Amino acid sequence: MGAAVTRAPATGDRMIVIVGGGSVALSIAAMLARFAGVLPDGLATIFALVGAGIGLKVALSYAARSASSAARTRMMTLVSTVGLAISGLVVLASLPRITKAAGLHPFAMDLAAQLWTLALLMLVAGPVRTLGWRAFVGAGLTGLLGLTALARLVGTPLVEKLGTSSILATAVWVPITEEALKLLPVALVLRMAMRRTVARPSVLDVTMIGAWTGGGFNLFENATAGRGAFSLAANPLLSLLFPSEGKGTASGWTVAQMGHMGHTALIVLGVSFALMYRRQFSRTWIAPVAAIAAVLGEHCSQNAIVTGHLNSVVTKISIVLTLGGRLTSLMLIGGVAYVIALEWRVVGGAFAPKAWFPLPQAEAQRRSRLLAAAQATGRVPMSRASAGGAA
Amino acid sequence: MIDIFAMMMHWCASCVSSGNVIPGAAGVVGGAAGAVGGLAGLSGAGDGGAGDAGDAGSSGSSPSSYVTLPPPPPPPEYDGVSLPPPPPPPMNNPDGTPWDGGPSNSPPEYPPGDAPYRPTPIGDTPPENGPQEIPWPSNAPSADAPQEILQNPEPNVDGSPTTNPDGTTTVLNPDGSTTTALPPSTQSIGVTLNADGSTTHYNADGSTTTDVPPPAQSIGVTLNADGSTTHYNADGSTTTDVPPPTQSIGVKLNADGSTTHYNADGSTTTDVPPPEAGTTAGGSTNPDDS
């Protein structure tokens, strides 16, 4: 990152380069100090967090300025490549440690299962996607490395104090904090998007950011817990779309387990829909409230069941309410289907698979302008014919 | 089918043993690098990375892909000729309130002394108030007969447009005023005056409408003392036809072969035919000359 930033052409960017370079140096120094045993893990993490926070702010400022200069835009692409490369190297360096519990095979199976669903989602969102692959891969790496570290920083003290069998720690505190932290990348993207009036991403763009973030988080958690598998038959029909979805039994009843990717994607779908299409529909707040309730209902109840301290009646009630753990899966499928039908009309309704991947820049800009216009005016074409242009 | 998942799983990253996870600082650095990579990747929309940046649309933190706009499309053309400029903004009254009514039949009111100049007809003084109107009973409504009044409906309070009997639409503005617009399909967005006096309107829906003005229709005529005639046209204008002064109103064939024309103004004109071949040049055949 630092090498890329120092090549900034404009004199006015020098302060940004200095601050950004300093923040990156601070984060790396904290990491090295932790490896050298100079700093304890908690303190090193806090230093790294401070540096990373400043670095992100600098990147955000530079990204905003990049609109005015082709050179700056190319610079941001270089910064993106370097950032993704650094993150990828950290993942590779971490693999021996995080797969220590069960080896690389379950990790590879789980990686394939997560990518299967992400690829399907990418395919479905193809007609309305405006963001490039870098944003999604960056979100996945952030979920895998950064957000799991943050979640442990927040959750581990209470878990260590109360024990892993504590309902308060593992079935209340951990699910709530994890679901909240996984929304950080999405919050950043939504914050930028909602300021814009001339160009906006689609709801499915933001949903994919959430899915990639959750997928990375799930990959880390499964690897460190020594689990991970790929199955298209464990849960009838649902496993065709979510091969990472688990299946277990509780009180003699079968329970499907969606996992972090689907949970985060569903919350993001509800939140972004309510924010972006609040002019089109009344009471859009129902979407995020329902999504959050369903996700926390599954996450909390299933963690509580695993602790072994939930009585049979409450267990069965929770299983019924969550449709045997299938509620979030079905809500996500229905929500994505509805939003793609809506946004496909907004961007013209044309069937042009060649523009789905790779996504041309001009096509991305055309879609984002149409999406912004529809979201701002509250008017969505009721048919493909009235949608006007096509891809 | 083999159930490869038989146990309920724990969704808890914090419950994993510390021996299996990477140091938090490393995770934060790697995660932050990934976040920067993803964030910077937003700058170039699409999968190809960054492209050429356009004009910055607005300030604030945003990826450039959400501010770059292509140039506006060129105006539509008809047979290679550019259309007239777009229609002007909605008309307002002099006090700034939106214009919400059609043309009035009542004459405009002018301050004393500011009345516009009106030319008087040439020739005899026309009858007072112009030519006398010819009554046409079938067109004249009975004083007792009920008259149909095309009154616009009340505008909708929710801001949606209401359609008036004449096809126009009226919208209630937030400030309580109303704005009346022509039907979109026939709304002229430009007009061209043609050489023959007709006007061609370019409508919003791409069609054109050509208005041909009616010819000046005379509804009254006066024969003036000088022989000219003054026509009082339907549009209020007058046209005076002056006959040519040498117009022949009679002709007489003389014995010598010449012809005498009796003109409208009382004068006469004699046309002498050219001499035939063999006669003496310049010789007179007029018996008056002998």
Tab-separated table of C-alpha atoms in Angstrom, chain B residues 248-252 259-263 267-271:
chain	number	residue	atom	x	y	z
B	248	SER	CA	-60.017	49.515	-71.077
B	249	ILE	CA	-63.745	49.376	-70.582
B	250	GLY	CA	-64.644	49.510	-74.316
B	251	VAL	CA	-63.091	49.386	-77.793
B	252	LYS	CA	-64.019	50.798	-81.222
B	259	THR	CA	-58.698	50.693	-82.610
B	260	THR	CA	-59.770	53.157	-79.980
B	261	HIS	CA	-59.941	52.001	-76.395
B	262	TYR	CA	-62.218	53.816	-73.953
B	263	ASN	CA	-60.495	53.582	-70.629
B	267	SER	CA	-59.495	58.723	-71.568
B	268	THR	CA	-59.092	56.997	-74.919
B	269	THR	CA	-56.158	55.181	-76.434
B	270	THR	CA	-55.780	54.546	-80.164
B	271	ASP	CA	-53.750	51.640	-81.370
